[in-house]
mmCIF file of C-alpha atoms in Angstrom:
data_model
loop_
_atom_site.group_PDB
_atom_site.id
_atom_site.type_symbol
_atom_site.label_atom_id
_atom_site.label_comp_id
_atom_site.label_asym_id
_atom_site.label_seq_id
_atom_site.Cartn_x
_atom_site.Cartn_y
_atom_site.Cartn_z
ATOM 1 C CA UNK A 436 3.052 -25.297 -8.888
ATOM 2 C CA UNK A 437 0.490 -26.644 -6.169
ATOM 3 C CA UNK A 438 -1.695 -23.755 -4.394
ATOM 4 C CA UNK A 439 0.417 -23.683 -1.288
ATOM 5 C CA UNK A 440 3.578 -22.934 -3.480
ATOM 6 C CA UNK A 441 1.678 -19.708 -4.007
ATOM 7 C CA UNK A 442 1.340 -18.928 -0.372
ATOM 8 C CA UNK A 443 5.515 -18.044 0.314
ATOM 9 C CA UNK A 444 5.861 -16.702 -3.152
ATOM 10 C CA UNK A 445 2.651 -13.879 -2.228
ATOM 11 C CA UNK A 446 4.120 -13.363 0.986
ATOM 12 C CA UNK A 447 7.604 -12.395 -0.704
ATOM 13 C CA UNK A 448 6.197 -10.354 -2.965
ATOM 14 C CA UNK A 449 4.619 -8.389 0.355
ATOM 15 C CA UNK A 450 7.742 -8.180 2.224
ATOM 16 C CA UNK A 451 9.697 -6.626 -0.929
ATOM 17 C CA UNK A 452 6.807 -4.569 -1.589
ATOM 18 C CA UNK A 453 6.650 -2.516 1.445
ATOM 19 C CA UNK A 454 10.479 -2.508 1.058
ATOM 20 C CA UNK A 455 11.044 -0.880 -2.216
ATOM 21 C CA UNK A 456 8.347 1.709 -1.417
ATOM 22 C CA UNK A 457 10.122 2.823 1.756
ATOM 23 C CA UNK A 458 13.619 2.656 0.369
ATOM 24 C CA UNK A 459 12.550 4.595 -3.070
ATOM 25 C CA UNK A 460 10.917 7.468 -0.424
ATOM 26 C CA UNK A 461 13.873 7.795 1.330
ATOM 27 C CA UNK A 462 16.056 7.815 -1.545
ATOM 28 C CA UNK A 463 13.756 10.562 -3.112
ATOM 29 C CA UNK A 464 13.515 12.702 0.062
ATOM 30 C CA UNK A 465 17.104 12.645 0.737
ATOM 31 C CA UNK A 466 17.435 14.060 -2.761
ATOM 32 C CA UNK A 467 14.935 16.797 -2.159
ATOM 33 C CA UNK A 468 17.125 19.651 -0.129
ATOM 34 C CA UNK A 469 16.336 23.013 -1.244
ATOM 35 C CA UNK A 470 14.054 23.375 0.460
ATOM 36 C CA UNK A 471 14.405 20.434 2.892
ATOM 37 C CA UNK A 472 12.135 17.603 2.154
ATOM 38 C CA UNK A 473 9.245 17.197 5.228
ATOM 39 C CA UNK A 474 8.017 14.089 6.038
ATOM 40 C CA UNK A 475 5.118 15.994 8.366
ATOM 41 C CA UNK A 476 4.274 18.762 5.832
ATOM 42 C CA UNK A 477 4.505 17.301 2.583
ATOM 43 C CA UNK A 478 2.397 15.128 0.653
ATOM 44 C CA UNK A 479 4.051 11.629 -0.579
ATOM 45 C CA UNK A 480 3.389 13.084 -3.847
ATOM 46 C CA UNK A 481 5.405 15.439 -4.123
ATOM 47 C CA UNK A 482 7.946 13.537 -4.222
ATOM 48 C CA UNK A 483 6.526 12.493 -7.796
ATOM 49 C CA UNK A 484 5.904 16.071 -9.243
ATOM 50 C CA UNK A 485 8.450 16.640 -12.248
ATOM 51 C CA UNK A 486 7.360 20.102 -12.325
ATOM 52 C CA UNK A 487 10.930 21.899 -9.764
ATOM 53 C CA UNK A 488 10.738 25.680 -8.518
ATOM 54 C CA UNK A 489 6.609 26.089 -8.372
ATOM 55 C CA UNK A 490 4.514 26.279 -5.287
ATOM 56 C CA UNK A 491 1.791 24.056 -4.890
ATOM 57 C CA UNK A 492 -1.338 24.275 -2.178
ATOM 58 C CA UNK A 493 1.446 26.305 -0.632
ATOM 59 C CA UNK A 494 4.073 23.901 -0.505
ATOM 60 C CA UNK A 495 7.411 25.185 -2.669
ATOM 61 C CA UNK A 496 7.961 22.110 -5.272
ATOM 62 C CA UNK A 497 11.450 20.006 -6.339
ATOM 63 C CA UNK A 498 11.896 16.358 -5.806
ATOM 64 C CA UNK A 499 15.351 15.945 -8.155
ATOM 65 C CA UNK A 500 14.706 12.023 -8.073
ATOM 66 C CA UNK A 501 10.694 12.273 -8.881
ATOM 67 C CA UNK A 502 10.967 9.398 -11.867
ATOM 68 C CA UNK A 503 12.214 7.096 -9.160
ATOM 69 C CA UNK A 504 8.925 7.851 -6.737
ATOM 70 C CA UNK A 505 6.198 7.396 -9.482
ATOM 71 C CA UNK A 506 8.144 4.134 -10.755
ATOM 72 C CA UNK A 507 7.754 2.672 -6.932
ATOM 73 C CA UNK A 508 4.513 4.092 -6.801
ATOM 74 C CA UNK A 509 3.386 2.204 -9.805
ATOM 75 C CA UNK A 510 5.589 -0.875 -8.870
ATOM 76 C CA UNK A 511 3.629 -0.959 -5.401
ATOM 77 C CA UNK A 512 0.637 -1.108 -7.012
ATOM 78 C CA UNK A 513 1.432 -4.183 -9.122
ATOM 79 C CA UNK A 514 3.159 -5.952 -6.205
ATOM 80 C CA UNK A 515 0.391 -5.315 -3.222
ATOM 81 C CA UNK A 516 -2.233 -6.833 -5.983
ATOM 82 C CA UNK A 517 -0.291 -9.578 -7.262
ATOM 83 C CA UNK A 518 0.880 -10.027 -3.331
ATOM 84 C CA UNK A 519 -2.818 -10.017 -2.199
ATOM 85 C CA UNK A 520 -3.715 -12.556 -5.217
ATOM 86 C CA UNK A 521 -1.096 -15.173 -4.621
ATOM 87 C CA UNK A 522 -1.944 -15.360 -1.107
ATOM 88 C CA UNK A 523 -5.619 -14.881 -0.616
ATOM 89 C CA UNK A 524 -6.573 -17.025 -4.044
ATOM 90 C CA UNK A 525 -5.641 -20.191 -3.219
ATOM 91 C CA UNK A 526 -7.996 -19.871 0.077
ATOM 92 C CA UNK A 527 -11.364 -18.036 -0.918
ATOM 93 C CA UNK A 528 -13.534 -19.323 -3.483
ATOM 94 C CA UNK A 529 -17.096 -17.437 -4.396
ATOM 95 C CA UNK A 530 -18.018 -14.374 -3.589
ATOM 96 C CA UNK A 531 -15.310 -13.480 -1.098
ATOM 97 C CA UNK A 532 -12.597 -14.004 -4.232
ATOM 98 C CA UNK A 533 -14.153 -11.979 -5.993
ATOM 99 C CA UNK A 534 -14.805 -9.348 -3.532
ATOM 100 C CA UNK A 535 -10.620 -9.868 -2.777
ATOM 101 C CA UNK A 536 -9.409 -9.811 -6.314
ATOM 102 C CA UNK A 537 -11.779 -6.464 -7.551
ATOM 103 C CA UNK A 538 -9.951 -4.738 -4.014
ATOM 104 C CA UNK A 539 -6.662 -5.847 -5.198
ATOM 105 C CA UNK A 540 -6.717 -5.009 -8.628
ATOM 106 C CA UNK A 541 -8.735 -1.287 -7.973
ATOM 107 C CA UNK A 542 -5.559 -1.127 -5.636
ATOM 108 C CA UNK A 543 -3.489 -1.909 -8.514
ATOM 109 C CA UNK A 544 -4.867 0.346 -11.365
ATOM 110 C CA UNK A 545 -5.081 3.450 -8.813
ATOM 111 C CA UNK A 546 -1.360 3.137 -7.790
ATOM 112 C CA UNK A 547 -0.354 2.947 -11.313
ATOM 113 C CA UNK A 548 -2.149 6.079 -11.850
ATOM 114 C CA UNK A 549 -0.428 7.928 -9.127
ATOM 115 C CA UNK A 550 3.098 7.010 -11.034
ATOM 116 C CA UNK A 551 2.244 8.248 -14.029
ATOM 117 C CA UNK A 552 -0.032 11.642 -13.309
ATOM 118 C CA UNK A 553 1.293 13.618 -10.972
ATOM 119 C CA UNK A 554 -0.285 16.549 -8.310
ATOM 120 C CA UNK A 555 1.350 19.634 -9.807
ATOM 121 C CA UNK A 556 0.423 23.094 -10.460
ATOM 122 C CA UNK A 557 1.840 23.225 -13.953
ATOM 123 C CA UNK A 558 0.257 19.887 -15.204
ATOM 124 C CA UNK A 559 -2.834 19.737 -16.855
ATOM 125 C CA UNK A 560 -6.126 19.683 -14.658
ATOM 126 C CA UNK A 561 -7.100 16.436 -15.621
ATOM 127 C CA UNK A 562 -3.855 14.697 -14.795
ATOM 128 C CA UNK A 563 -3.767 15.743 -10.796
ATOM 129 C CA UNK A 564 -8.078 14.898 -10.761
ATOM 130 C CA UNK A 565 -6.363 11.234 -12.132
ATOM 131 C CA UNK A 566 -3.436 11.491 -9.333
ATOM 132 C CA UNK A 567 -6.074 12.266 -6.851
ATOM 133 C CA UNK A 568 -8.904 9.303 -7.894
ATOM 134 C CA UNK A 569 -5.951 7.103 -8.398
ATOM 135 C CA UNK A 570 -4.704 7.382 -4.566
ATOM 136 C CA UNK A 571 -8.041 7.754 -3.399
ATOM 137 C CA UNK A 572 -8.704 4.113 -4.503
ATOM 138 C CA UNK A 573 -5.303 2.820 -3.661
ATOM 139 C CA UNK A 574 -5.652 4.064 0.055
ATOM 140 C CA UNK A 575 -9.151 2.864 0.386
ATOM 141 C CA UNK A 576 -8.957 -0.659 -1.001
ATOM 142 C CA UNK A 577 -5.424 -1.678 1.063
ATOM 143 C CA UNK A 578 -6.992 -0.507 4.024
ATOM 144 C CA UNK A 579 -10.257 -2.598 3.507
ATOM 145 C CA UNK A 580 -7.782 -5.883 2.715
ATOM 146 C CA UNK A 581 -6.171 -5.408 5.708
ATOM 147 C CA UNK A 582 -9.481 -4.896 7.831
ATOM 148 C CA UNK A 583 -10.775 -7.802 5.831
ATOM 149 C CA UNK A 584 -7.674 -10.284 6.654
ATOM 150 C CA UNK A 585 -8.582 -9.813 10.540
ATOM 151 C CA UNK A 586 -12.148 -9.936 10.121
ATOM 152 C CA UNK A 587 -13.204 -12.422 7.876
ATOM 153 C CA UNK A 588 -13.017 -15.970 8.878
ATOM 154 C CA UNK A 589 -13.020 -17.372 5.687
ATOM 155 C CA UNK A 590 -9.706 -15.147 4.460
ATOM 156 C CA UNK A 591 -7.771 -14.462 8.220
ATOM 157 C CA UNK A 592 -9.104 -17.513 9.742
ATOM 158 C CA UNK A 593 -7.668 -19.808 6.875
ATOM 159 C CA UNK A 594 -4.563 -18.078 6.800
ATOM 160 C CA UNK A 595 -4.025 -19.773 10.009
ATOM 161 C CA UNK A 596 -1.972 -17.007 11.925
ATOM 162 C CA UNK A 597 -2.785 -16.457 15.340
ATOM 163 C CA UNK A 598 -5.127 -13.881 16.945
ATOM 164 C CA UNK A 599 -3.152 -11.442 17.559
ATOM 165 C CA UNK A 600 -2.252 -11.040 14.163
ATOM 166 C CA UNK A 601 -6.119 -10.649 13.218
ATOM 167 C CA UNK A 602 -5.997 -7.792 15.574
ATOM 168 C CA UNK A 603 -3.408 -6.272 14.295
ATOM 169 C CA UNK A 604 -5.016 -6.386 10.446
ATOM 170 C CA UNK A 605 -8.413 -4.751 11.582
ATOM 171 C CA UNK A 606 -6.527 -2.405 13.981
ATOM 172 C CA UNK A 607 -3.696 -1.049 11.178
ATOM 173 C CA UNK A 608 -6.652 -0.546 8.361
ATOM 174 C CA UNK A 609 -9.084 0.955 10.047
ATOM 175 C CA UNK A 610 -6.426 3.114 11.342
ATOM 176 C CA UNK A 611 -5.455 3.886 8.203
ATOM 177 C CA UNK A 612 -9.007 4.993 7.074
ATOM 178 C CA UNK A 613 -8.865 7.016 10.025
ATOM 179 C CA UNK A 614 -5.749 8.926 9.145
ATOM 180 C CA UNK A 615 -7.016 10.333 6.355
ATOM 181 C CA UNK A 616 -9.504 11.959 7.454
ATOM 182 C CA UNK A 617 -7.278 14.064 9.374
ATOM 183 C CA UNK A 618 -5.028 15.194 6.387
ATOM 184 C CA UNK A 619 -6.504 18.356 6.003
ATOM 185 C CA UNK A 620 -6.894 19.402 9.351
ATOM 186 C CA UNK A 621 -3.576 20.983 9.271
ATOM 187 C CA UNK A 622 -1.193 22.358 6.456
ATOM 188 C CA UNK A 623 1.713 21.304 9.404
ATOM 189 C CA UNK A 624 0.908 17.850 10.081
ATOM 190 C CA UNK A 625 -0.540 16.805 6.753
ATOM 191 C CA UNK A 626 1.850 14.798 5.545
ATOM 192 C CA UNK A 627 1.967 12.699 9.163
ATOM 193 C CA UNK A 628 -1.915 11.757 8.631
ATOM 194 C CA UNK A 629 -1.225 11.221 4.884
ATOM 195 C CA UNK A 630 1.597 8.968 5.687
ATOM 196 C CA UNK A 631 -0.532 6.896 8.558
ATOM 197 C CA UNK A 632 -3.135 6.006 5.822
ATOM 198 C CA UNK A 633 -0.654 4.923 3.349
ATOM 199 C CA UNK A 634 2.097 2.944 6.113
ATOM 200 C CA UNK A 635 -0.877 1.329 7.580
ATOM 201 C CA UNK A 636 -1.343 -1.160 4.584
ATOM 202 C CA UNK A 637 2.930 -1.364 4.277
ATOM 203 C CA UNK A 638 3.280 -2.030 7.557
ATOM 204 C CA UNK A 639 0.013 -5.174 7.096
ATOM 205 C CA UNK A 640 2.226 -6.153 3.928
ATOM 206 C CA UNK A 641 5.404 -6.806 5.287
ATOM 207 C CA UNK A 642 4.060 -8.113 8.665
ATOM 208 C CA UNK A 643 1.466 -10.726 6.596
ATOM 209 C CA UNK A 644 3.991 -11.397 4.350
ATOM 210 C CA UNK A 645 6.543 -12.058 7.374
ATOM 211 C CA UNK A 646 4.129 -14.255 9.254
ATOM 212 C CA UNK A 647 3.205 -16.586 6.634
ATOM 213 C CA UNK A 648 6.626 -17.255 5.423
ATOM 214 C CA UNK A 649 7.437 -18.075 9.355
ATOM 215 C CA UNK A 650 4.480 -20.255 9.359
ATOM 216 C CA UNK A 651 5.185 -22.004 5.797
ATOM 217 C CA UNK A 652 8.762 -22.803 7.148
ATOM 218 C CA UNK A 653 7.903 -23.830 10.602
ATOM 219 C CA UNK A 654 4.695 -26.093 9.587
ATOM 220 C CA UNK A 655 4.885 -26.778 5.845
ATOM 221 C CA UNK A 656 1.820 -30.153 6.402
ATOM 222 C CA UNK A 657 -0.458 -27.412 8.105
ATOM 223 C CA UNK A 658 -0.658 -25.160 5.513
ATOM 224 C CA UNK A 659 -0.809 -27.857 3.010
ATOM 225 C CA UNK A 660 -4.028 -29.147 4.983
ATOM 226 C CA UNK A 661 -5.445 -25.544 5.272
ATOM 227 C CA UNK A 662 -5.387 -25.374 1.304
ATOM 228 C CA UNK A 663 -6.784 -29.151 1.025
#
């Protein structure tokens, strides 16, 4: 397979990554009723806790379909990095693939650590310092992809979508870093912040993803001389 071959199977991967994340959440939230599930209170991760009927940083605990949140939460993981890889790779070389593919994979690894150890009371200490590093990493290193897609020349500019769409990439991430530092402002609204740092990189994936399909089907020789 030649290296723009790569290009629509990344941006795939993208699209159906932000997909199964936000169809497994509401799938798990709608299962979550007693009490209702809140999508401005809670965490995302609580949707993962296996532990039903405790109270945790004062939230009351029981997500039915919790197996089904970590496996998307490890599944995104593995998807964003291998979505970042197959598209960025075949149009960095030196040091900005290697800054690209230690983001992606850090992304990777700390995603797969928020499936399998989980923020509960009941669990051991070390797992929810693990569930904690783990999303820390995840959060920070999609953000900084998507900031570095609009910013960089050599990785947005070579992508060859329009302006606008570099805009959008630095806008969405640094938003995103922004967001969460707000989470803990307010016991009411924490989820909402929570949430903006975490859509802000599934909202980049299935928009990238989006454009450069459009753009592969549209002009299939212009991407093919980007990549010569």
């Amino acid at each position: 397979m030649s290296r723009s071959n790569w290009l629509p199977v990344g941006a795939a991967v993208l699209i159906v990554n932000a997909l199964q994340w936000v169809i497994a959440e509401g799938v798990t939230a709608t299962a979550w009723n007693d009490p209702p599930y809140s999508y401005a209170r809670n965490y995302i991760s609580d949707l993962g806790v296996p532990d039903c009927g405790t109270k945790f940083q004062a939230r009351e605990i029981c997500s039915p379909s919790h197996a089904l949140m970590n496996t998307s939460f490890a599944l995104q993981g593995i998807l964003f990095a291998a979505g970042v890889l197959l598209v960025a790779l075949p149009l960095v070389e030196g040091r900005m693939r290697r800054v690209v593919t230690s983001l992606a994979v850090a992304h990777g690894v700390g995603f797969v650590m928020v499936g399998l150890f989980h923020g509960s009371a009941n669990g051991a200490k070390y797992s929810l310092v693990l569930h904690v590093v783990g999303a820390g990493i995840g959060i920070l290193c999609a953000n900084t992809l998507a900031i570095m897609a609009g910013a960089s020349r050599s990785l947005g500019g070579r992508l060859g979508l329009p302006k606008p769409y570099r805009v959008f990439s630095v806008t969405v991430g640094s938003l995103g870093l922004l967001s969460e530092l707000f989470v803990s402002v307010s016991t009411s609204t924490a989820g909402v912040f929570e949430r903006g740092g975490v859509y802000s990189w599934l909202l980049w994936s299935a928009v990238t993803g989006g454009l450069v399909l459009a753009r592969r089907f549209r002009s299939p020789v212009v991407v093919e001389n980007v990549l010569a």
